[in-house]
PDB file of C-alpha atoms in Angstrom:
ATOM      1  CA  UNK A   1     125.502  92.768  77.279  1.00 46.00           C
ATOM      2  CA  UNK A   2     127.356  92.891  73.951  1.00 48.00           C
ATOM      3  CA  UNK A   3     126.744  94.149  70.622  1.00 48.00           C
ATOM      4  CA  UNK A   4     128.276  92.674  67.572  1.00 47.00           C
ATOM      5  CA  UNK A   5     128.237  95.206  64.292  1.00 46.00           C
ATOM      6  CA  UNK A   6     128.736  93.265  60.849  1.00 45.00           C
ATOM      7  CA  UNK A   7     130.560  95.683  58.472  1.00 44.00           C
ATOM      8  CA  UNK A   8     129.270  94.816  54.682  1.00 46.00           C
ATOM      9  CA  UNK A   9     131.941  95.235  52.372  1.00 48.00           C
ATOM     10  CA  UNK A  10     130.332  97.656  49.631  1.00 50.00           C
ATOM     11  CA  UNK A  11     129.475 100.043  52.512  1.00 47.00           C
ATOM     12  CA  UNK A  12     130.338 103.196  51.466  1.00 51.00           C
ATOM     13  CA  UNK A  13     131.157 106.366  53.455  1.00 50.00           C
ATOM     14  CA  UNK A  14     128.536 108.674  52.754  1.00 57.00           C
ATOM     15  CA  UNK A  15     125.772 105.950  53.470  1.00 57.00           C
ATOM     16  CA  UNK A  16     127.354 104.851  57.246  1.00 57.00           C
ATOM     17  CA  UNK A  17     123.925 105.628  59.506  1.00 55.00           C
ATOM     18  CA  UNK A  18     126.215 104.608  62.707  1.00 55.00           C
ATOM     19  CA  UNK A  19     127.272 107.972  63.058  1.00 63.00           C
ATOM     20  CA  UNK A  20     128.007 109.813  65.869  1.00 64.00           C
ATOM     21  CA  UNK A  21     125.339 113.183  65.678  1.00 76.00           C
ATOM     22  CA  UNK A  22     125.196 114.301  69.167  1.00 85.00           C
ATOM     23  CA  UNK A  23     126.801 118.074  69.361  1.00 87.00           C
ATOM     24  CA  UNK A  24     128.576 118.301  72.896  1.00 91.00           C
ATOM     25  CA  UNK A  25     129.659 121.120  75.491  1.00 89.00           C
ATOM     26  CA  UNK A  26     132.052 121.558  78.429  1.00 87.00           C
ATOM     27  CA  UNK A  27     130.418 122.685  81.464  1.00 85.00           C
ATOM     28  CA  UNK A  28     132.414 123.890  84.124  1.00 83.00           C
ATOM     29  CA  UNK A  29     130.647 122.310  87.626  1.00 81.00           C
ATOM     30  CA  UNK A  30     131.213 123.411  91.436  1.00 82.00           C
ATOM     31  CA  UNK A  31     132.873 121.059  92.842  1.00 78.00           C
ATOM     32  CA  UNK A  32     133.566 117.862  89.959  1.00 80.00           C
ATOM     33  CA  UNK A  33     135.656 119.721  87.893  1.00 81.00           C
ATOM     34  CA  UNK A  34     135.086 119.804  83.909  1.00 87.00           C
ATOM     35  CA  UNK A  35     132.357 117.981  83.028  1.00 89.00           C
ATOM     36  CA  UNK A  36     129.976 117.381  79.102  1.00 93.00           C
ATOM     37  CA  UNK A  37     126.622 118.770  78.263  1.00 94.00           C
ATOM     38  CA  UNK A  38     124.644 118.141  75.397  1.00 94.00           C
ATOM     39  CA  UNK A  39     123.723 120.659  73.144  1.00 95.00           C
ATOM     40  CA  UNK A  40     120.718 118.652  71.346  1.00 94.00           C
ATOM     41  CA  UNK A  41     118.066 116.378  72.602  1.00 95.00           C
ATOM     42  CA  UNK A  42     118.923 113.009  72.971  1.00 95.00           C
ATOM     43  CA  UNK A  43     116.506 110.036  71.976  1.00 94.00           C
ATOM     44  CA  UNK A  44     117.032 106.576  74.521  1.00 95.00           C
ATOM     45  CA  UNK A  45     118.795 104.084  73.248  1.00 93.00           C
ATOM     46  CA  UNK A  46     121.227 106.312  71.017  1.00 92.00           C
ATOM     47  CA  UNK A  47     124.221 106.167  70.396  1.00 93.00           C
ATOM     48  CA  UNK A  48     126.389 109.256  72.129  1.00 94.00           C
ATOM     49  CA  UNK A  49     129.432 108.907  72.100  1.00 93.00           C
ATOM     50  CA  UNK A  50     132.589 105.787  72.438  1.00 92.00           C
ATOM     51  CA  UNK A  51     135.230 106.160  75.445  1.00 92.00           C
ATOM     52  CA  UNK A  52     138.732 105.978  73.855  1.00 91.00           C
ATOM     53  CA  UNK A  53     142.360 106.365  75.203  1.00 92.00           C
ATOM     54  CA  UNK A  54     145.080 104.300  74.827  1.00 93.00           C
ATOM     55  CA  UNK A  55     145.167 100.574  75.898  1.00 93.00           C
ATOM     56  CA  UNK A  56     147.646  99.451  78.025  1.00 94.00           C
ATOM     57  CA  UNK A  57     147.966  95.905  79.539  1.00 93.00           C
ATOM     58  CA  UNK A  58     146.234  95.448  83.053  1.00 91.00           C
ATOM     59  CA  UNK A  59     149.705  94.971  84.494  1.00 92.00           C
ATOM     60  CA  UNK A  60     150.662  98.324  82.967  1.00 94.00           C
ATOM     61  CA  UNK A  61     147.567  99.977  84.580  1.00 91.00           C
ATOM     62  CA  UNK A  62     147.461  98.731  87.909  1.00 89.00           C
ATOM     63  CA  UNK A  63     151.450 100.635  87.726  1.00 90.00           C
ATOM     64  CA  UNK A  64     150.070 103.614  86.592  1.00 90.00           C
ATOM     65  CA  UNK A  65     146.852 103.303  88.845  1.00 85.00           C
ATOM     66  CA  UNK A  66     149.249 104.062  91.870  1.00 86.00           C
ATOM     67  CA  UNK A  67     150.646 106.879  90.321  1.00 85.00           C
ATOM     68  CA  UNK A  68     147.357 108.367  89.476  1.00 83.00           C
ATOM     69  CA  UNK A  69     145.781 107.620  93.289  1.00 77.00           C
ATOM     70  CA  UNK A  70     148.220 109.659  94.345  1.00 78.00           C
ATOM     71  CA  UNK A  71     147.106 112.559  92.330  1.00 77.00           C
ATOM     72  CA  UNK A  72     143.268 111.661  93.362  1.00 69.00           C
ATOM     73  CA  UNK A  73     142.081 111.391  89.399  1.00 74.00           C
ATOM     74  CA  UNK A  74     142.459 108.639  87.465  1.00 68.00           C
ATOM     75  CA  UNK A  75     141.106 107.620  83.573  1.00 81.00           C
ATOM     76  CA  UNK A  76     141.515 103.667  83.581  1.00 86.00           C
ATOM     77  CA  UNK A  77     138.592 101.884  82.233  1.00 87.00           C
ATOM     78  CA  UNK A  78     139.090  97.900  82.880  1.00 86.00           C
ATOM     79  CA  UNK A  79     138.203  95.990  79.533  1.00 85.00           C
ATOM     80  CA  UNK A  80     136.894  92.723  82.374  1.00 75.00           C
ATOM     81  CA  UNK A  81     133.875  91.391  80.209  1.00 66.00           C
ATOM     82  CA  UNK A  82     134.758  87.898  80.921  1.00 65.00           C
ATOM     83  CA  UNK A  83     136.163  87.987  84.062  1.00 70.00           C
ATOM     84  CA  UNK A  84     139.543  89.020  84.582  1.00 78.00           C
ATOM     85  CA  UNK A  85     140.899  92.058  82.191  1.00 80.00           C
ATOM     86  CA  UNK A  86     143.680  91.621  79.895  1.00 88.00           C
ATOM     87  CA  UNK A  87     143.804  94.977  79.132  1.00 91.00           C
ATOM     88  CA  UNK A  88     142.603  99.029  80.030  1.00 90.00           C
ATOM     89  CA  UNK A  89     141.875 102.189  78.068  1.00 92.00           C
ATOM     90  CA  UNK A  90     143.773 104.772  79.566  1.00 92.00           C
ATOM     91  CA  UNK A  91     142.527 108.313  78.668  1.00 91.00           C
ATOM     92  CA  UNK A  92     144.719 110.716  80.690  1.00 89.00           C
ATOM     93  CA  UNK A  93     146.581 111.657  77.739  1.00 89.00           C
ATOM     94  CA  UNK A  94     144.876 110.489  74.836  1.00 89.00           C
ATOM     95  CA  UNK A  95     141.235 110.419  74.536  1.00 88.00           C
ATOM     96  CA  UNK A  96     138.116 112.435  73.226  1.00 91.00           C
ATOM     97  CA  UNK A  97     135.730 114.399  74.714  1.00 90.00           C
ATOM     98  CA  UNK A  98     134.043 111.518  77.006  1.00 91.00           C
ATOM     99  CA  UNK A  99     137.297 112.163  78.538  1.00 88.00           C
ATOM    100  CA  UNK A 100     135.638 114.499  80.265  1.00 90.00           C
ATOM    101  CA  UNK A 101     132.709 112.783  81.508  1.00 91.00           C
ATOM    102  CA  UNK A 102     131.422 112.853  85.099  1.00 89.00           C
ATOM    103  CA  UNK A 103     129.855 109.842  87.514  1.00 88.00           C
ATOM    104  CA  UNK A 104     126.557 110.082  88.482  1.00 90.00           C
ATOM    105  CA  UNK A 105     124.651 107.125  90.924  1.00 91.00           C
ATOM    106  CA  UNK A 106     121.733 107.946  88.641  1.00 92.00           C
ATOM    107  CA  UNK A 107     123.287 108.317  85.380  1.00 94.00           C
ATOM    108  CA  UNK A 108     121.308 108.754  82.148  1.00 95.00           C
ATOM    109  CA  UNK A 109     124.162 107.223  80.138  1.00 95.00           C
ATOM    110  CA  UNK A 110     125.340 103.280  79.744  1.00 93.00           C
ATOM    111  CA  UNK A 111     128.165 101.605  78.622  1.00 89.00           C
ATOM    112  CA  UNK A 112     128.273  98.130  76.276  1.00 89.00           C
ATOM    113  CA  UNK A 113     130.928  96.657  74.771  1.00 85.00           C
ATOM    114  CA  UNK A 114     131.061  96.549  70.823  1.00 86.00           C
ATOM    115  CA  UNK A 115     132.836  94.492  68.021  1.00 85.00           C
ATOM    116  CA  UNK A 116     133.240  95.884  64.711  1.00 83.00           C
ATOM    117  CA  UNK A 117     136.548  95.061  62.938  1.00 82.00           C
ATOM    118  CA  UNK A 118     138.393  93.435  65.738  1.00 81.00           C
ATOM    119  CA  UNK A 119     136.753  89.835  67.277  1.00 78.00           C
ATOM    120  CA  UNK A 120     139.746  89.625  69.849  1.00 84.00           C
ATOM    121  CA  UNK A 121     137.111  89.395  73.126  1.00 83.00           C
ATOM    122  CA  UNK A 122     139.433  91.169  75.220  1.00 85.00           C
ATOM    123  CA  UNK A 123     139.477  93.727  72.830  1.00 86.00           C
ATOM    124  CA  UNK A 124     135.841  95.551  72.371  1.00 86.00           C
ATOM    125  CA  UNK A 125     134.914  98.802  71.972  1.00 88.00           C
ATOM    126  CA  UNK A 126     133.320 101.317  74.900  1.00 89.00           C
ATOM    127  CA  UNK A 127     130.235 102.709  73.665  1.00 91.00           C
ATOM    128  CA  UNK A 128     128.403 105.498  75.561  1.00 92.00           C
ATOM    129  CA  UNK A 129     124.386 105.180  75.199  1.00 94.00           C
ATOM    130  CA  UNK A 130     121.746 107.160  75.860  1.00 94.00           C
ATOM    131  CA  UNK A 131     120.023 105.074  79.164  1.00 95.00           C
ATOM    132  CA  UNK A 132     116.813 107.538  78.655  1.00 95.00           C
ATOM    133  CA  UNK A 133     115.609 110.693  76.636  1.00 97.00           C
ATOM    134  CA  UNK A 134     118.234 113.265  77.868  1.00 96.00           C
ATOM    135  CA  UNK A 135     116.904 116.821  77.040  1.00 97.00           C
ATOM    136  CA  UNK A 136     118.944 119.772  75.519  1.00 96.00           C
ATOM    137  CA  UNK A 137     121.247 121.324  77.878  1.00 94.00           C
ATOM    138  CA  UNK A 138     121.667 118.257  80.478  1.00 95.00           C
ATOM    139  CA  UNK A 139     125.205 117.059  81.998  1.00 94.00           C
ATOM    140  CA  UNK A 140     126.184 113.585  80.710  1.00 95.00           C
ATOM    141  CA  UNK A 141     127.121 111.372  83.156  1.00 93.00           C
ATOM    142  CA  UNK A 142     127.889 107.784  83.183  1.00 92.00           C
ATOM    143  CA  UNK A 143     128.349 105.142  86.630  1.00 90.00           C
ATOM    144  CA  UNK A 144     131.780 104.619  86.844  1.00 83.00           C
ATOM    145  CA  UNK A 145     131.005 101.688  88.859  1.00 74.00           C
ATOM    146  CA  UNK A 146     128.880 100.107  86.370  1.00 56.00           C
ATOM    147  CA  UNK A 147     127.151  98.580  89.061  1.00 45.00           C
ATOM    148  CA  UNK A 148     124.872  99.803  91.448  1.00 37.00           C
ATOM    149  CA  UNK A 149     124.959  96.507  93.815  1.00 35.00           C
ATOM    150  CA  UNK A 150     127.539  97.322  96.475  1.00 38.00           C
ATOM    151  CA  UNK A 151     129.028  94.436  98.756  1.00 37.00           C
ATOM    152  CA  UNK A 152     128.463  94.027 102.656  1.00 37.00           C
ATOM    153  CA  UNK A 153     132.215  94.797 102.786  1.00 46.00           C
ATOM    154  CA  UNK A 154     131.774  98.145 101.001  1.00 44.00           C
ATOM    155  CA  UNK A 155     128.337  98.913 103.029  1.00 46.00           C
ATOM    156  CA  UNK A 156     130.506  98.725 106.309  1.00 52.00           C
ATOM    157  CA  UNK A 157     132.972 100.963 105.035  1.00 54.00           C
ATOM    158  CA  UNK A 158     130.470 103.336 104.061  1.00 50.00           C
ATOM    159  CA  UNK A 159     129.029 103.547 107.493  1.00 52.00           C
ATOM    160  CA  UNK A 160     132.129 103.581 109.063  1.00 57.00           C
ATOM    161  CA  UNK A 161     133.655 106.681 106.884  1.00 53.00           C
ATOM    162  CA  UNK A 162     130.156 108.241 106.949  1.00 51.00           C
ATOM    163  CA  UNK A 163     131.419 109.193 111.140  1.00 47.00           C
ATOM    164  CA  UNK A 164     134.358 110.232 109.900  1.00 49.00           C
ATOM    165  CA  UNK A 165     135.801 113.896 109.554  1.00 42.00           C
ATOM    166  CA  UNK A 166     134.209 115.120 106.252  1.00 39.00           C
ATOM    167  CA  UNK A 167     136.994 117.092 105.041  1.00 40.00           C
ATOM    168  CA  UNK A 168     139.060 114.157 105.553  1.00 43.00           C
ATOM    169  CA  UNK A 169     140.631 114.295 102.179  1.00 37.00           C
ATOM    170  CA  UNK A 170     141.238 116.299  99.112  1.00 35.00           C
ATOM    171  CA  UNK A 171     139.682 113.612  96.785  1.00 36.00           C
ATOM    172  CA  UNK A 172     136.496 115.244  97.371  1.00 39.00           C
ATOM    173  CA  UNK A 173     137.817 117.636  94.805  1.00 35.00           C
ATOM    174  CA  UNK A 174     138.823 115.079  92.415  1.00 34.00           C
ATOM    175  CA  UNK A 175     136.206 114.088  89.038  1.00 36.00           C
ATOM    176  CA  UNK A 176     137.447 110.699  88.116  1.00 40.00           C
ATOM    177  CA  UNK A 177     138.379 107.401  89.575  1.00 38.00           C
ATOM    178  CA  UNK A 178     139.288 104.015  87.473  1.00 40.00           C
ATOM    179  CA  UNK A 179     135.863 102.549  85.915  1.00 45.00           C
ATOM    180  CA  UNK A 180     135.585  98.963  84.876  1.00 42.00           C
ATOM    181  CA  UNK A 181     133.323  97.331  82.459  1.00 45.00           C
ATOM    182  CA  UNK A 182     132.752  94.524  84.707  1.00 40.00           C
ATOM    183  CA  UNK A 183     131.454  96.367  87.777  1.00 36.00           C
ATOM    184  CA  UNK A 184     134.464  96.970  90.261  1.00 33.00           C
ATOM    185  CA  UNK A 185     137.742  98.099  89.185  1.00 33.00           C
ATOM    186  CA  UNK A 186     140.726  96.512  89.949  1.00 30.00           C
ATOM    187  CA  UNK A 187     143.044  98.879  89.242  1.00 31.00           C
ATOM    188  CA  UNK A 188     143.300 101.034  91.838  1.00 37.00           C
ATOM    189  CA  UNK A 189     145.758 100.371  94.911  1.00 34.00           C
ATOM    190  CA  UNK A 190     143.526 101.833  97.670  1.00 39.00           C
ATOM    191  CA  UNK A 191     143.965 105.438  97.306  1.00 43.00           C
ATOM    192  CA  UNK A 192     140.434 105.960  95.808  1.00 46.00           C
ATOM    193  CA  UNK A 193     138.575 104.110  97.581  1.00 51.00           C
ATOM    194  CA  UNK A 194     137.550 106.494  99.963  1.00 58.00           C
ATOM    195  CA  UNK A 195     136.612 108.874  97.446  1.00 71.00           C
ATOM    196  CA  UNK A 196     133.428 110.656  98.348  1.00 78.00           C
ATOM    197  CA  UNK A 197     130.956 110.987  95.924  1.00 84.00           C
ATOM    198  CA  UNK A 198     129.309 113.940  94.696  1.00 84.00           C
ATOM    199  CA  UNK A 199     126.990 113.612  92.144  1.00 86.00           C
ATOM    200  CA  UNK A 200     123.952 114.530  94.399  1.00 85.00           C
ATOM    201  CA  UNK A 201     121.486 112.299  93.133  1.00 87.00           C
ATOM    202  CA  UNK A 202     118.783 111.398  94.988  1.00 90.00           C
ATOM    203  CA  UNK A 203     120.313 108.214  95.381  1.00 89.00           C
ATOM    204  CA  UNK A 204     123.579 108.855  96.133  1.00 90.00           C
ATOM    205  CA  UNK A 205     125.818 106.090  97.174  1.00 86.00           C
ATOM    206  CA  UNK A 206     128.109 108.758  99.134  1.00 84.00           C
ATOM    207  CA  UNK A 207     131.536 107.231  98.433  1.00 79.00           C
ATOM    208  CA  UNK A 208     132.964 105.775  95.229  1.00 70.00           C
ATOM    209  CA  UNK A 209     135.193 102.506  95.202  1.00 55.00           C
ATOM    210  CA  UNK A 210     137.518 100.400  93.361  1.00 46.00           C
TER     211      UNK A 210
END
């Protein structure tokens, strides 16, 4: 799903509605790093906050993706709407506060794609929405998978690393791997996909892939 905003041209400043109003908090959490809180109720369906870094070609990401899988975190966000991506947000070093944003299996926030000034389609906008009413005080969380269907390939490696040693790797440690738009990233090499997941939701995947 896509959403196209029309800008009219005698909009003024002070009468913009498509503001961002949520108020937001770091919260420090046991074992996923930094992650956001809100510090207001949130009504579904709002608008929280937009995912921003700096956008790279693919070809440029999957180079850095390597680099980052070997430091177990990664920020790439796959702009794949249509298919395959032309380009990726990076937000390592340049970014906002969703920057700090943590996966969840049961998130309570979702991610579209928006146009405003710029119609290039491999081009849109990541905006974070409130998926239901998220009450004061809550963690924000988004699926970094975008997806929660999960292929008979990935279901067999999920069984197979579920006999595996747990402390396996130090990726359990780590709070973000490459998200994509379309549903499975393509930017990692393979060192993340064997991440364990640890969002603790009731529904739980267990590992994270690319």
């Amino acid at each position: 799903m896509q959403f196209v905003v029309q800008m009219r041209p005698r909009l003024s400043v002070s009468s913009c509605t498509a503001r961002p109003s949520v108020w937001f908090g770091h919260l420090s959490t046991k074992n996923r790093g930094w992650g956001v809180r809100t510090l207001q109720r949130i009504p579904r369906g709002s608008f929280v906050v937009e995912y921003v870094g700096e956008v790279v070609t693919f070809e440029e990401a999957e180079r850095r993706g390597l680099e980052y899988d070997r430091q177990a975190q990664t920020y790439l966000f796959d702009l794949d709407l249509d298919g395959e991506p032309v380009y990726s947000v990076d937000a390592r070093d340049y970014g906002n506060i969703a920057h700090f944003l943590n996966h969840s299996c049961s998130p309570n926030l979702t991610i579209r794609c928006v146009y405003t000034q710029c119609i290039d389609k491999d081009l849109p906008l990541l905006a974070l929405f409130a998926a239901e009413p998220i009450p004061k005080g809550a963690e924000l969380t988004f699926d970094y998978q975008m997806s929660g269907a999960i292929s008979a390939e990935q279901q067999q490696q999920q069984q197979q690393l579920g006999a595996d040693d747990a402390s396996e790797s130090a990726a359990e440690n780590a709070s973000v791997v490459s998200s994509s738009v379309g549903g499975a990233s393509s930017v990692n090499g393979g060192g993340l996909a064997r991440m364990r997941c640890l969002c603790g939701s009731a529904n739980c995947r267990r590992f994270l892939f690319d």
